[in-house]
């Protein structure tokens, strides 16, 4: 421990979750948590995880003010790998949105934890290196190290690690996202377990992997051209394919609830009436709807009327994590 490290008493990082429009589902290397597919995501500015880290007598974790031994075991194993010489850490993390409910709390959580520990220890890792480290905890967390619209390429034969490319800053294409919250409780089957079940048992998993590169390129081109209709089409294509391969697992993974179907149908109706909108879902019943700022208010009002929707979280695009150090 250096004198410079002694000067930092604690570090606080704030990171945003992200939603993938071109989906990631499945791992190429479970041990290193490397994704089997690339992805393209939006960083959500209205939601955040705030994580404060200090040295402690022993490792401890509070999540939204409560001890979470299950989450602590996973987090501290990950930190042992990411920061091998770390001291014991006291970690306090707060989410301002539902945790473990399909709203990417693991993405913002691992991104915030990596940035806070890096700040506390003054490791001075680059943004890309922090993204690679965060991805070791949660595959989607790597994308939360960047703002706006982000492309992640999975490992290839030539490159055995992820590669990230910011495609647009939040101000470059100010899209908006509405999250229709349907059930705020934790999901019954976590993403990692679900991915492994799908890889091992779905007969459609190889097709999902093989068809993915084209979706990623189509979406990247749509972002470059600011072509919302093209982005909406590939977003829903990727979303439905991912849930189809989930449902074809054995036993089936079915994260949908009746209100999820209601929101998806409502979005199709809104689009038929000329409003720019597309929907996507992750491993959870919440439906995220992407639109443009001029249509956001009308779409939010329509989604709030769907039976079973508890509330609407509206968000523009957010930036990279912010870290504050206390001496």
PDB file of C-alpha atoms in Angstrom:
ATOM      1  CA  UNK A   1       0.000   0.000   0.000  1.00  0.00           C
ATOM      2  CA  UNK A   2       1.506   3.350  -1.044  1.00  0.00           C
ATOM      3  CA  UNK A   3       1.247   6.747   0.609  1.00  0.00           C
ATOM      4  CA  UNK A   4      -0.907   7.851  -2.319  1.00  0.00           C
ATOM      5  CA  UNK A   5      -3.390   5.057  -1.616  1.00  0.00           C
ATOM      6  CA  UNK A   6      -3.512   6.051   2.062  1.00  0.00           C
ATOM      7  CA  UNK A   7      -4.839   9.464   1.028  1.00  0.00           C
ATOM      8  CA  UNK A   8      -8.123   8.012  -0.255  1.00  0.00           C
ATOM      9  CA  UNK A   9     -10.518   7.177   2.583  1.00  0.00           C
ATOM     10  CA  UNK A  10     -13.413   6.098   0.408  1.00  0.00           C
ATOM     11  CA  UNK A  11     -14.632   6.199  -3.178  1.00  0.00           C
ATOM     12  CA  UNK A  12     -18.150   6.565  -4.543  1.00  0.00           C
ATOM     13  CA  UNK A  13     -19.094   5.630  -8.096  1.00  0.00           C
ATOM     14  CA  UNK A  14     -22.380   6.165  -9.872  1.00  0.00           C
ATOM     15  CA  UNK A  15     -23.112   4.032 -12.932  1.00  0.00           C
ATOM     16  CA  UNK A  16     -26.164   3.601 -15.146  1.00  0.00           C
ATOM     17  CA  UNK A  17     -27.767   0.354 -16.296  1.00  0.00           C
ATOM     18  CA  UNK A  18     -28.153  -0.338 -19.988  1.00  0.00           C
ATOM     19  CA  UNK A  19     -30.570  -2.241 -22.170  1.00  0.00           C
ATOM     20  CA  UNK A  20     -29.443  -4.297 -25.140  1.00  0.00           C
ATOM     21  CA  UNK A  21     -31.306  -3.790 -28.401  1.00  0.00           C
ATOM     22  CA  UNK A  22     -29.315  -6.526 -30.115  1.00  0.00           C
ATOM     23  CA  UNK A  23     -29.314  -9.115 -27.367  1.00  0.00           C
ATOM     24  CA  UNK A  24     -26.633 -11.061 -25.570  1.00  0.00           C
ATOM     25  CA  UNK A  25     -27.686 -14.495 -24.292  1.00  0.00           C
ATOM     26  CA  UNK A  26     -25.141 -17.252 -23.774  1.00  0.00           C
ATOM     27  CA  UNK A  27     -21.487 -17.539 -22.808  1.00  0.00           C
ATOM     28  CA  UNK A  28     -18.465 -18.547 -24.842  1.00  0.00           C
ATOM     29  CA  UNK A  29     -16.384 -19.031 -21.687  1.00  0.00           C
ATOM     30  CA  UNK A  30     -18.283 -19.440 -18.434  1.00  0.00           C
ATOM     31  CA  UNK A  31     -15.147 -19.276 -16.301  1.00  0.00           C
ATOM     32  CA  UNK A  32     -14.182 -15.858 -17.645  1.00  0.00           C
ATOM     33  CA  UNK A  33     -17.819 -14.810 -18.189  1.00  0.00           C
ATOM     34  CA  UNK A  34     -17.181 -14.050 -21.858  1.00  0.00           C
ATOM     35  CA  UNK A  35     -20.288 -13.623 -24.038  1.00  0.00           C
ATOM     36  CA  UNK A  36     -21.014 -15.940 -26.933  1.00  0.00           C
ATOM     37  CA  UNK A  37     -22.527 -13.092 -28.941  1.00  0.00           C
ATOM     38  CA  UNK A  38     -21.990  -9.387 -29.369  1.00  0.00           C
ATOM     39  CA  UNK A  39     -24.588  -6.808 -28.374  1.00  0.00           C
ATOM     40  CA  UNK A  40     -25.692  -3.230 -28.934  1.00  0.00           C
ATOM     41  CA  UNK A  41     -27.074  -1.225 -26.048  1.00  0.00           C
ATOM     42  CA  UNK A  42     -28.492   2.054 -24.762  1.00  0.00           C
ATOM     43  CA  UNK A  43     -27.240   3.468 -21.446  1.00  0.00           C
ATOM     44  CA  UNK A  44     -30.164   4.713 -19.309  1.00  0.00           C
ATOM     45  CA  UNK A  45     -29.543   8.112 -17.750  1.00  0.00           C
ATOM     46  CA  UNK A  46     -32.546   8.237 -15.388  1.00  0.00           C
ATOM     47  CA  UNK A  47     -31.568   5.077 -13.473  1.00  0.00           C
ATOM     48  CA  UNK A  48     -28.412   4.534 -11.485  1.00  0.00           C
ATOM     49  CA  UNK A  49     -26.491   2.475  -8.958  1.00  0.00           C
ATOM     50  CA  UNK A  50     -24.435   4.387  -6.405  1.00  0.00           C
ATOM     51  CA  UNK A  51     -21.699   2.389  -4.702  1.00  0.00           C
ATOM     52  CA  UNK A  52     -19.441   3.581  -1.895  1.00  0.00           C
ATOM     53  CA  UNK A  53     -16.333   1.573  -1.034  1.00  0.00           C
ATOM     54  CA  UNK A  54     -13.970   1.908   1.948  1.00  0.00           C
ATOM     55  CA  UNK A  55     -11.380  -0.299   3.587  1.00  0.00           C
ATOM     56  CA  UNK A  56     -12.831  -2.471   6.350  1.00  0.00           C
ATOM     57  CA  UNK A  57     -11.893  -5.026   8.968  1.00  0.00           C
ATOM     58  CA  UNK A  58     -13.642  -7.679   6.875  1.00  0.00           C
ATOM     59  CA  UNK A  59     -15.558  -7.796   3.612  1.00  0.00           C
ATOM     60  CA  UNK A  60     -19.127  -6.544   4.007  1.00  0.00           C
ATOM     61  CA  UNK A  61     -21.916  -5.574   1.627  1.00  0.00           C
ATOM     62  CA  UNK A  62     -25.145  -3.629   2.042  1.00  0.00           C
ATOM     63  CA  UNK A  63     -27.611  -3.485  -0.854  1.00  0.00           C
ATOM     64  CA  UNK A  64     -30.236  -0.801  -0.419  1.00  0.00           C
ATOM     65  CA  UNK A  65     -29.389  -0.736   3.290  1.00  0.00           C
ATOM     66  CA  UNK A  66     -29.736  -4.492   3.844  1.00  0.00           C
ATOM     67  CA  UNK A  67     -27.131  -7.280   4.122  1.00  0.00           C
ATOM     68  CA  UNK A  68     -27.251  -9.590   1.090  1.00  0.00           C
ATOM     69  CA  UNK A  69     -25.000 -12.618   1.729  1.00  0.00           C
ATOM     70  CA  UNK A  70     -25.984 -14.198  -1.596  1.00  0.00           C
ATOM     71  CA  UNK A  71     -24.896 -11.148  -3.578  1.00  0.00           C
ATOM     72  CA  UNK A  72     -21.845 -10.604  -1.353  1.00  0.00           C
ATOM     73  CA  UNK A  73     -20.414 -14.033  -2.142  1.00  0.00           C
ATOM     74  CA  UNK A  74     -20.590 -13.393  -5.899  1.00  0.00           C
ATOM     75  CA  UNK A  75     -19.300  -9.821  -5.664  1.00  0.00           C
ATOM     76  CA  UNK A  76     -16.290 -10.521  -3.466  1.00  0.00           C
ATOM     77  CA  UNK A  77     -15.250 -13.567  -5.534  1.00  0.00           C
ATOM     78  CA  UNK A  78     -15.302 -11.296  -8.538  1.00  0.00           C
ATOM     79  CA  UNK A  79     -13.300  -8.556  -6.801  1.00  0.00           C
ATOM     80  CA  UNK A  80     -10.684 -11.131  -5.735  1.00  0.00           C
ATOM     81  CA  UNK A  81     -10.142 -11.834  -9.432  1.00  0.00           C
ATOM     82  CA  UNK A  82     -10.310  -8.235 -10.650  1.00  0.00           C
ATOM     83  CA  UNK A  83      -8.116  -6.779  -7.873  1.00  0.00           C
ATOM     84  CA  UNK A  84      -5.970  -9.680  -6.564  1.00  0.00           C
ATOM     85  CA  UNK A  85      -4.122  -7.649  -3.901  1.00  0.00           C
ATOM     86  CA  UNK A  86      -7.152  -5.775  -2.594  1.00  0.00           C
ATOM     87  CA  UNK A  87      -7.726  -5.154   1.127  1.00  0.00           C
ATOM     88  CA  UNK A  88     -10.933  -6.101   2.948  1.00  0.00           C
ATOM     89  CA  UNK A  89     -13.708  -3.826   1.709  1.00  0.00           C
ATOM     90  CA  UNK A  90     -16.857  -2.312   3.151  1.00  0.00           C
ATOM     91  CA  UNK A  91     -19.312  -1.734   0.294  1.00  0.00           C
ATOM     92  CA  UNK A  92     -22.631   0.099   0.413  1.00  0.00           C
ATOM     93  CA  UNK A  93     -24.636   0.092  -2.820  1.00  0.00           C
ATOM     94  CA  UNK A  94     -27.971   1.686  -3.605  1.00  0.00           C
ATOM     95  CA  UNK A  95     -30.203   1.237  -6.656  1.00  0.00           C
ATOM     96  CA  UNK A  96     -32.915   3.756  -7.455  1.00  0.00           C
ATOM     97  CA  UNK A  97     -34.796   1.115  -9.465  1.00  0.00           C
ATOM     98  CA  UNK A  98     -35.876  -2.522  -8.830  1.00  0.00           C
ATOM     99  CA  UNK A  99     -33.000  -4.939  -8.134  1.00  0.00           C
ATOM    100  CA  UNK A 100     -32.620  -8.310  -9.914  1.00  0.00           C
ATOM    101  CA  UNK A 101     -35.931  -7.774 -11.724  1.00  0.00           C
ATOM    102  CA  UNK A 102     -34.830  -7.591 -15.359  1.00  0.00           C
ATOM    103  CA  UNK A 103     -33.799  -3.916 -15.362  1.00  0.00           C
ATOM    104  CA  UNK A 104     -30.029  -4.532 -15.604  1.00  0.00           C
ATOM    105  CA  UNK A 105     -29.136  -3.828 -11.978  1.00  0.00           C
ATOM    106  CA  UNK A 106     -26.209  -6.244 -12.286  1.00  0.00           C
ATOM    107  CA  UNK A 107     -24.809  -4.171 -15.167  1.00  0.00           C
ATOM    108  CA  UNK A 108     -24.790  -0.899 -13.244  1.00  0.00           C
ATOM    109  CA  UNK A 109     -23.873  -2.694 -10.011  1.00  0.00           C
ATOM    110  CA  UNK A 110     -20.696  -4.341 -11.279  1.00  0.00           C
ATOM    111  CA  UNK A 111     -19.746  -1.236 -13.274  1.00  0.00           C
ATOM    112  CA  UNK A 112     -20.088   0.959 -10.179  1.00  0.00           C
ATOM    113  CA  UNK A 113     -18.207  -1.533  -7.986  1.00  0.00           C
ATOM    114  CA  UNK A 114     -15.258  -1.775 -10.388  1.00  0.00           C
ATOM    115  CA  UNK A 115     -15.005   1.994 -10.750  1.00  0.00           C
ATOM    116  CA  UNK A 116     -15.274   2.613  -6.995  1.00  0.00           C
ATOM    117  CA  UNK A 117     -12.635   0.011  -6.079  1.00  0.00           C
ATOM    118  CA  UNK A 118     -10.359   1.251  -8.855  1.00  0.00           C
ATOM    119  CA  UNK A 119     -10.699   4.754  -7.401  1.00  0.00           C
ATOM    120  CA  UNK A 120     -10.126   3.669  -3.813  1.00  0.00           C
ATOM    121  CA  UNK A 121      -6.994   1.715  -4.714  1.00  0.00           C
ATOM    122  CA  UNK A 122      -5.851   4.290  -7.291  1.00  0.00           C
ATOM    123  CA  UNK A 123      -5.292   1.492  -9.775  1.00  0.00           C
ATOM    124  CA  UNK A 124      -5.658   3.951 -12.685  1.00  0.00           C
ATOM    125  CA  UNK A 125      -7.050   1.374 -15.112  1.00  0.00           C
ATOM    126  CA  UNK A 126      -8.172   2.680 -18.504  1.00  0.00           C
ATOM    127  CA  UNK A 127     -11.882   2.892 -19.301  1.00  0.00           C
ATOM    128  CA  UNK A 128     -11.593  -0.078 -21.635  1.00  0.00           C
ATOM    129  CA  UNK A 129      -9.767  -2.150 -19.023  1.00  0.00           C
ATOM    130  CA  UNK A 130     -12.440  -1.303 -16.440  1.00  0.00           C
ATOM    131  CA  UNK A 131     -15.067  -2.424 -18.952  1.00  0.00           C
ATOM    132  CA  UNK A 132     -13.270  -5.727 -19.441  1.00  0.00           C
ATOM    133  CA  UNK A 133     -13.051  -6.208 -15.671  1.00  0.00           C
ATOM    134  CA  UNK A 134     -16.712  -5.326 -15.122  1.00  0.00           C
ATOM    135  CA  UNK A 135     -17.700  -7.796 -17.825  1.00  0.00           C
ATOM    136  CA  UNK A 136     -16.105 -10.539 -15.738  1.00  0.00           C
ATOM    137  CA  UNK A 137     -18.785  -9.938 -13.120  1.00  0.00           C
ATOM    138  CA  UNK A 138     -21.755  -9.426 -15.419  1.00  0.00           C
ATOM    139  CA  UNK A 139     -21.583  -9.683 -19.193  1.00  0.00           C
ATOM    140  CA  UNK A 140     -23.717  -6.575 -19.695  1.00  0.00           C
ATOM    141  CA  UNK A 141     -21.737  -4.508 -17.147  1.00  0.00           C
ATOM    142  CA  UNK A 142     -18.962  -3.812 -19.656  1.00  0.00           C
ATOM    143  CA  UNK A 143     -21.381  -1.689 -21.695  1.00  0.00           C
ATOM    144  CA  UNK A 144     -22.229   0.457 -18.641  1.00  0.00           C
ATOM    145  CA  UNK A 145     -18.674   1.835 -18.657  1.00  0.00           C
ATOM    146  CA  UNK A 146     -19.727   3.924 -21.660  1.00  0.00           C
ATOM    147  CA  UNK A 147     -22.571   6.333 -22.320  1.00  0.00           C
ATOM    148  CA  UNK A 148     -25.072   6.634 -25.139  1.00  0.00           C
ATOM    149  CA  UNK A 149     -25.170   3.794 -27.659  1.00  0.00           C
ATOM    150  CA  UNK A 150     -22.495   1.105 -27.353  1.00  0.00           C
ATOM    151  CA  UNK A 151     -21.498  -1.901 -29.442  1.00  0.00           C
ATOM    152  CA  UNK A 152     -19.794  -4.871 -27.799  1.00  0.00           C
ATOM    153  CA  UNK A 153     -18.109  -7.501 -29.943  1.00  0.00           C
ATOM    154  CA  UNK A 154     -17.658 -10.954 -28.463  1.00  0.00           C
ATOM    155  CA  UNK A 155     -14.299 -12.754 -28.492  1.00  0.00           C
ATOM    156  CA  UNK A 156     -13.099 -14.036 -31.840  1.00  0.00           C
ATOM    157  CA  UNK A 157     -10.367 -16.401 -32.982  1.00  0.00           C
ATOM    158  CA  UNK A 158      -8.022 -13.423 -33.380  1.00  0.00           C
ATOM    159  CA  UNK A 159      -9.011 -11.679 -30.128  1.00  0.00           C
ATOM    160  CA  UNK A 160      -9.939 -13.634 -27.005  1.00  0.00           C
ATOM    161  CA  UNK A 161     -11.473 -10.702 -25.131  1.00  0.00           C
ATOM    162  CA  UNK A 162     -14.425  -8.384 -25.627  1.00  0.00           C
ATOM    163  CA  UNK A 163     -14.129  -5.215 -27.674  1.00  0.00           C
ATOM    164  CA  UNK A 164     -16.289  -2.148 -27.106  1.00  0.00           C
ATOM    165  CA  UNK A 165     -17.105   0.707 -29.449  1.00  0.00           C
ATOM    166  CA  UNK A 166     -19.166   3.769 -28.466  1.00  0.00           C
ATOM    167  CA  UNK A 167     -21.395   4.510 -31.465  1.00  0.00           C
ATOM    168  CA  UNK A 168     -23.186   7.686 -30.338  1.00  0.00           C
ATOM    169  CA  UNK A 169     -23.066  10.024 -27.359  1.00  0.00           C
ATOM    170  CA  UNK A 170     -26.361  10.775 -25.562  1.00  0.00           C
ATOM    171  CA  UNK A 171     -26.677  14.091 -27.403  1.00  0.00           C
ATOM    172  CA  UNK A 172     -25.879  12.600 -30.821  1.00  0.00           C
ATOM    173  CA  UNK A 173     -29.184  10.733 -31.062  1.00  0.00           C
ATOM    174  CA  UNK A 174     -31.368  11.542 -28.025  1.00  0.00           C
ATOM    175  CA  UNK A 175     -33.579   8.485 -27.940  1.00  0.00           C
ATOM    176  CA  UNK A 176     -35.891   7.853 -24.996  1.00  0.00           C
ATOM    177  CA  UNK A 177     -36.771   4.640 -23.209  1.00  0.00           C
ATOM    178  CA  UNK A 178     -39.887   3.787 -21.238  1.00  0.00           C
ATOM    179  CA  UNK A 179     -39.643   0.812 -18.891  1.00  0.00           C
ATOM    180  CA  UNK A 180     -43.069  -0.637 -18.195  1.00  0.00           C
ATOM    181  CA  UNK A 181     -42.606  -2.115 -14.713  1.00  0.00           C
ATOM    182  CA  UNK A 182     -44.828  -5.145 -14.257  1.00  0.00           C
ATOM    183  CA  UNK A 183     -43.328  -7.050 -11.308  1.00  0.00           C
ATOM    184  CA  UNK A 184     -40.657  -5.501  -9.085  1.00  0.00           C
ATOM    185  CA  UNK A 185     -39.750  -8.775  -7.370  1.00  0.00           C
ATOM    186  CA  UNK A 186     -36.588 -10.745  -8.168  1.00  0.00           C
ATOM    187  CA  UNK A 187     -36.767 -13.187 -11.055  1.00  0.00           C
ATOM    188  CA  UNK A 188     -36.948 -16.885 -10.239  1.00  0.00           C
ATOM    189  CA  UNK A 189     -34.098 -17.914 -12.576  1.00  0.00           C
ATOM    190  CA  UNK A 190     -31.045 -15.660 -12.824  1.00  0.00           C
ATOM    191  CA  UNK A 191     -29.461 -14.779 -16.140  1.00  0.00           C
ATOM    192  CA  UNK A 192     -26.311 -16.875 -15.742  1.00  0.00           C
ATOM    193  CA  UNK A 193     -28.265 -19.993 -14.817  1.00  0.00           C
ATOM    194  CA  UNK A 194     -30.725 -19.317 -17.618  1.00  0.00           C
ATOM    195  CA  UNK A 195     -28.005 -18.879 -20.222  1.00  0.00           C
ATOM    196  CA  UNK A 196     -26.375 -22.160 -19.295  1.00  0.00           C
ATOM    197  CA  UNK A 197     -29.704 -23.965 -19.419  1.00  0.00           C
ATOM    198  CA  UNK A 198     -30.374 -22.549 -22.879  1.00  0.00           C
ATOM    199  CA  UNK A 199     -26.919 -23.427 -24.189  1.00  0.00           C
ATOM    200  CA  UNK A 200     -27.185 -26.979 -22.910  1.00  0.00           C
ATOM    201  CA  UNK A 201     -30.772 -27.804 -23.843  1.00  0.00           C
ATOM    202  CA  UNK A 202     -32.247 -25.581 -26.579  1.00  0.00           C
ATOM    203  CA  UNK A 203     -32.161 -27.116 -30.074  1.00  0.00           C
ATOM    204  CA  UNK A 204     -32.267 -23.594 -31.477  1.00  0.00           C
ATOM    205  CA  UNK A 205     -29.227 -22.249 -29.636  1.00  0.00           C
ATOM    206  CA  UNK A 206     -26.759 -22.792 -32.541  1.00  0.00           C
ATOM    207  CA  UNK A 207     -29.074 -20.882 -34.891  1.00  0.00           C
ATOM    208  CA  UNK A 208     -29.311 -18.045 -32.362  1.00  0.00           C
ATOM    209  CA  UNK A 209     -25.516 -17.792 -32.297  1.00  0.00           C
ATOM    210  CA  UNK A 210     -25.064 -18.087 -36.071  1.00  0.00           C
ATOM    211  CA  UNK A 211     -27.672 -15.435 -36.929  1.00  0.00           C
ATOM    212  CA  UNK A 212     -26.344 -12.874 -34.491  1.00  0.00           C
ATOM    213  CA  UNK A 213     -23.561 -11.166 -36.448  1.00  0.00           C
ATOM    214  CA  UNK A 214     -25.939  -9.912 -39.129  1.00  0.00           C
ATOM    215  CA  UNK A 215     -28.276  -8.376 -36.525  1.00  0.00           C
ATOM    216  CA  UNK A 216     -25.376  -6.542 -34.927  1.00  0.00           C
ATOM    217  CA  UNK A 217     -24.186  -5.121 -38.241  1.00  0.00           C
ATOM    218  CA  UNK A 218     -27.708  -4.067 -39.273  1.00  0.00           C
ATOM    219  CA  UNK A 219     -28.192  -2.265 -35.958  1.00  0.00           C
ATOM    220  CA  UNK A 220     -24.787  -0.566 -36.175  1.00  0.00           C
ATOM    221  CA  UNK A 221     -25.639   0.706 -39.652  1.00  0.00           C
ATOM    222  CA  UNK A 222     -29.036   1.959 -38.427  1.00  0.00           C
ATOM    223  CA  UNK A 223     -27.348   3.932 -35.646  1.00  0.00           C
ATOM    224  CA  UNK A 224     -24.842   5.449 -38.081  1.00  0.00           C
ATOM    225  CA  UNK A 225     -27.715   6.588 -40.337  1.00  0.00           C
ATOM    226  CA  UNK A 226     -29.992   7.578 -37.414  1.00  0.00           C
ATOM    227  CA  UNK A 227     -32.593   5.290 -39.019  1.00  0.00           C
ATOM    228  CA  UNK A 228     -35.121   4.598 -36.274  1.00  0.00           C
ATOM    229  CA  UNK A 229     -37.326   2.305 -38.383  1.00  0.00           C
ATOM    230  CA  UNK A 230     -34.380   0.034 -39.238  1.00  0.00           C
ATOM    231  CA  UNK A 231     -33.190   0.007 -35.614  1.00  0.00           C
ATOM    232  CA  UNK A 232     -36.710  -0.809 -34.394  1.00  0.00           C
ATOM    233  CA  UNK A 233     -37.035  -3.731 -36.809  1.00  0.00           C
ATOM    234  CA  UNK A 234     -33.762  -5.414 -35.818  1.00  0.00           C
ATOM    235  CA  UNK A 235     -34.388  -4.676 -32.119  1.00  0.00           C
ATOM    236  CA  UNK A 236     -37.663  -6.580 -32.086  1.00  0.00           C
ATOM    237  CA  UNK A 237     -36.253  -9.347 -34.269  1.00  0.00           C
ATOM    238  CA  UNK A 238     -33.399  -9.894 -31.800  1.00  0.00           C
ATOM    239  CA  UNK A 239     -35.727  -9.669 -28.790  1.00  0.00           C
ATOM    240  CA  UNK A 240     -38.207 -12.240 -30.092  1.00  0.00           C
ATOM    241  CA  UNK A 241     -35.422 -14.604 -31.154  1.00  0.00           C
ATOM    242  CA  UNK A 242     -33.835 -14.465 -27.705  1.00  0.00           C
ATOM    243  CA  UNK A 243     -37.066 -15.261 -25.925  1.00  0.00           C
ATOM    244  CA  UNK A 244     -37.836 -18.013 -28.431  1.00  0.00           C
ATOM    245  CA  UNK A 245     -34.550 -19.733 -27.648  1.00  0.00           C
ATOM    246  CA  UNK A 246     -35.214 -19.232 -23.910  1.00  0.00           C
ATOM    247  CA  UNK A 247     -38.651 -20.829 -24.221  1.00  0.00           C
ATOM    248  CA  UNK A 248     -37.197 -23.770 -26.130  1.00  0.00           C
ATOM    249  CA  UNK A 249     -34.886 -24.587 -23.215  1.00  0.00           C
ATOM    250  CA  UNK A 250     -35.681 -27.578 -21.027  1.00  0.00           C
ATOM    251  CA  UNK A 251     -37.333 -26.764 -18.727  1.00  0.00           C
ATOM    252  CA  UNK A 252     -38.561 -23.686 -20.541  1.00  0.00           C
ATOM    253  CA  UNK A 253     -37.552 -20.208 -19.405  1.00  0.00           C
ATOM    254  CA  UNK A 254     -40.653 -18.048 -19.489  1.00  0.00           C
ATOM    255  CA  UNK A 255     -40.111 -14.582 -18.031  1.00  0.00           C
ATOM    256  CA  UNK A 256     -43.294 -13.125 -19.550  1.00  0.00           C
ATOM    257  CA  UNK A 257     -46.376 -12.214 -17.549  1.00  0.00           C
ATOM    258  CA  UNK A 258     -49.798 -11.359 -19.041  1.00  0.00           C
ATOM    259  CA  UNK A 259     -49.039  -7.643 -18.798  1.00  0.00           C
ATOM    260  CA  UNK A 260     -45.798  -8.200 -20.741  1.00  0.00           C
ATOM    261  CA  UNK A 261     -47.875  -9.478 -23.649  1.00  0.00           C
ATOM    262  CA  UNK A 262     -50.237  -6.531 -23.218  1.00  0.00           C
ATOM    263  CA  UNK A 263     -47.409  -4.010 -23.526  1.00  0.00           C
ATOM    264  CA  UNK A 264     -45.920  -5.734 -26.579  1.00  0.00           C
ATOM    265  CA  UNK A 265     -49.330  -5.664 -28.280  1.00  0.00           C
ATOM    266  CA  UNK A 266     -49.820  -2.019 -27.299  1.00  0.00           C
ATOM    267  CA  UNK A 267     -46.500  -1.086 -28.887  1.00  0.00           C
ATOM    268  CA  UNK A 268     -47.459  -2.835 -32.121  1.00  0.00           C
ATOM    269  CA  UNK A 269     -50.709  -0.861 -32.139  1.00  0.00           C
ATOM    270  CA  UNK A 270     -48.916   2.435 -31.490  1.00  0.00           C
ATOM    271  CA  UNK A 271     -46.537   1.742 -34.366  1.00  0.00           C
ATOM    272  CA  UNK A 272     -49.453   0.919 -36.690  1.00  0.00           C
ATOM    273  CA  UNK A 273     -50.781   4.417 -35.915  1.00  0.00           C
ATOM    274  CA  UNK A 274     -47.528   6.001 -37.030  1.00  0.00           C
ATOM    275  CA  UNK A 275     -45.732   6.494 -33.714  1.00  0.00           C
ATOM    276  CA  UNK A 276     -42.022   5.555 -33.616  1.00  0.00           C
ATOM    277  CA  UNK A 277     -41.761   2.741 -31.074  1.00  0.00           C
ATOM    278  CA  UNK A 278     -40.177  -0.657 -30.570  1.00  0.00           C
ATOM    279  CA  UNK A 279     -40.006  -2.948 -27.573  1.00  0.00           C
ATOM    280  CA  UNK A 280     -37.532  -5.295 -25.975  1.00  0.00           C
ATOM    281  CA  UNK A 281     -37.361  -7.509 -22.883  1.00  0.00           C
ATOM    282  CA  UNK A 282     -34.536  -9.080 -20.931  1.00  0.00           C
ATOM    283  CA  UNK A 283     -34.622 -11.910 -18.366  1.00  0.00           C
ATOM    284  CA  UNK A 284     -37.588 -10.489 -16.494  1.00  0.00           C
ATOM    285  CA  UNK A 285     -41.181  -9.410 -17.192  1.00  0.00           C
ATOM    286  CA  UNK A 286     -40.512  -5.680 -17.620  1.00  0.00           C
ATOM    287  CA  UNK A 287     -40.882  -4.359 -21.174  1.00  0.00           C
ATOM    288  CA  UNK A 288     -38.663  -1.516 -22.384  1.00  0.00           C
ATOM    289  CA  UNK A 289     -39.984   0.664 -25.175  1.00  0.00           C
ATOM    290  CA  UNK A 290     -37.637   2.793 -27.262  1.00  0.00           C
ATOM    291  CA  UNK A 291     -38.881   5.922 -29.012  1.00  0.00           C
ATOM    292  CA  UNK A 292     -37.970   9.488 -29.991  1.00  0.00           C
ATOM    293  CA  UNK A 293     -38.410  12.495 -27.678  1.00  0.00           C
ATOM    294  CA  UNK A 294     -41.346  13.976 -29.617  1.00  0.00           C
ATOM    295  CA  UNK A 295     -43.420  10.800 -29.191  1.00  0.00           C
ATOM    296  CA  UNK A 296     -42.320   9.848 -25.662  1.00  0.00           C
ATOM    297  CA  UNK A 297     -45.149  11.496 -23.696  1.00  0.00           C
ATOM    298  CA  UNK A 298     -47.916   9.943 -25.831  1.00  0.00           C
ATOM    299  CA  UNK A 299     -46.310   6.506 -25.660  1.00  0.00           C
ATOM    300  CA  UNK A 300     -45.783   6.694 -21.884  1.00  0.00           C
ATOM    301  CA  UNK A 301     -49.467   7.603 -21.419  1.00  0.00           C
ATOM    302  CA  UNK A 302     -50.574   4.674 -23.595  1.00  0.00           C
ATOM    303  CA  UNK A 303     -48.358   2.164 -21.784  1.00  0.00           C
ATOM    304  CA  UNK A 304     -49.605   3.303 -18.381  1.00  0.00           C
ATOM    305  CA  UNK A 305     -53.126   2.254 -19.457  1.00  0.00           C
ATOM    306  CA  UNK A 306     -52.136  -1.386 -20.062  1.00  0.00           C
ATOM    307  CA  UNK A 307     -53.676  -3.655 -17.444  1.00  0.00           C
ATOM    308  CA  UNK A 308     -51.032  -4.947 -15.038  1.00  0.00           C
ATOM    309  CA  UNK A 309     -48.459  -2.189 -15.573  1.00  0.00           C
ATOM    310  CA  UNK A 310     -47.473  -0.854 -12.141  1.00  0.00           C
ATOM    311  CA  UNK A 311     -45.577   2.217 -13.283  1.00  0.00           C
ATOM    312  CA  UNK A 312     -43.597   3.702 -16.141  1.00  0.00           C
ATOM    313  CA  UNK A 313     -39.938   4.684 -15.740  1.00  0.00           C
ATOM    314  CA  UNK A 314     -38.989   7.194 -18.438  1.00  0.00           C
ATOM    315  CA  UNK A 315     -35.344   7.769 -19.314  1.00  0.00           C
ATOM    316  CA  UNK A 316     -33.136   9.488 -21.801  1.00  0.00           C
ATOM    317  CA  UNK A 317     -29.669   8.218 -22.593  1.00  0.00           C
ATOM    318  CA  UNK A 318     -26.973   8.487 -19.924  1.00  0.00           C
ATOM    319  CA  UNK A 319     -23.233   8.873 -19.742  1.00  0.00           C
ATOM    320  CA  UNK A 320     -20.255   6.960 -18.413  1.00  0.00           C
ATOM    321  CA  UNK A 321     -19.778   6.328 -14.670  1.00  0.00           C
ATOM    322  CA  UNK A 322     -18.737   9.181 -12.397  1.00  0.00           C
ATOM    323  CA  UNK A 323     -16.338   8.597  -9.467  1.00  0.00           C
ATOM    324  CA  UNK A 324     -15.835  10.836  -6.421  1.00  0.00           C
ATOM    325  CA  UNK A 325     -12.879  10.320  -4.100  1.00  0.00           C
ATOM    326  CA  UNK A 326     -12.708  11.402  -0.449  1.00  0.00           C
ATOM    327  CA  UNK A 327      -9.348  11.979   1.189  1.00  0.00           C
TER     328      UNK A 327
END
